[in-house]
Amino acid sequence: MAKGDVREFEDPSADVLAEAAAAFGLLASAARLHIMWALAQGESDVTHLADRVGGALPAISQHLTKLKLAGLVRSRREGRRQVYFVDDPDVVTVVRLMVGQLADRERHEATAPVRLVHETGA
């Protein structure tokens, strides 16, 4: 968007806000967010996702179904396997940005020197 573009100040429509809220609602699950993070790194089948995320196969399949119905994930068949992937680069950007920033913050806080708290004598 160009500087001074009026569109940057317009509120999105109610439909757009509802769609965004639904997507964020789906990503509010740690398991689904982990699945999205993993798929942002590259496509995968349900077995590999279950191993990586640490969930049971049926639970991961249910999460993938919800993400697929919401249009956040797509799949294709490769022989007997169903391979899942994120087909929307904007979703990948949001997930990588949010999770990446929080992970960086956690790493930074873990390596930051301990600050001594001085009593004020009050």
Short mmCIF file of C-alpha atoms in Angstrom, two decimals, residues 16 18 27 34 40 43 46-47 55 61 72 76 82:
data_model
loop_
_atom_site.label_atom_id
_atom_site.label_comp_id
_atom_site.label_asym_id
_atom_site.label_seq_id
_atom_site.Cartn_x
_atom_site.Cartn_y
_atom_site.Cartn_z
CA VAL A 16 -13.71 -9.92 6.43
CA ALA A 18 -15.66 -12.58 10.77
CA LEU A 27 -5.16 -21.12 15.26
CA HIS A 34 1.98 -26.37 15.72
CA ALA A 40 4.82 -23.66 6.89
CA GLU A 43 4.34 -30.32 3.14
CA VAL A 46 -0.45 -37.07 8.80
CA THR A 47 1.95 -39.67 10.23
CA GLY A 55 -0.30 -36.03 18.99
CA SER A 61 -6.40 -35.97 11.41
CA LEU A 72 -6.08 -22.85 5.69
CA ARG A 76 -3.27 -34.02 -2.41
CA GLN A 82 -2.56 -37.82 1.82
#
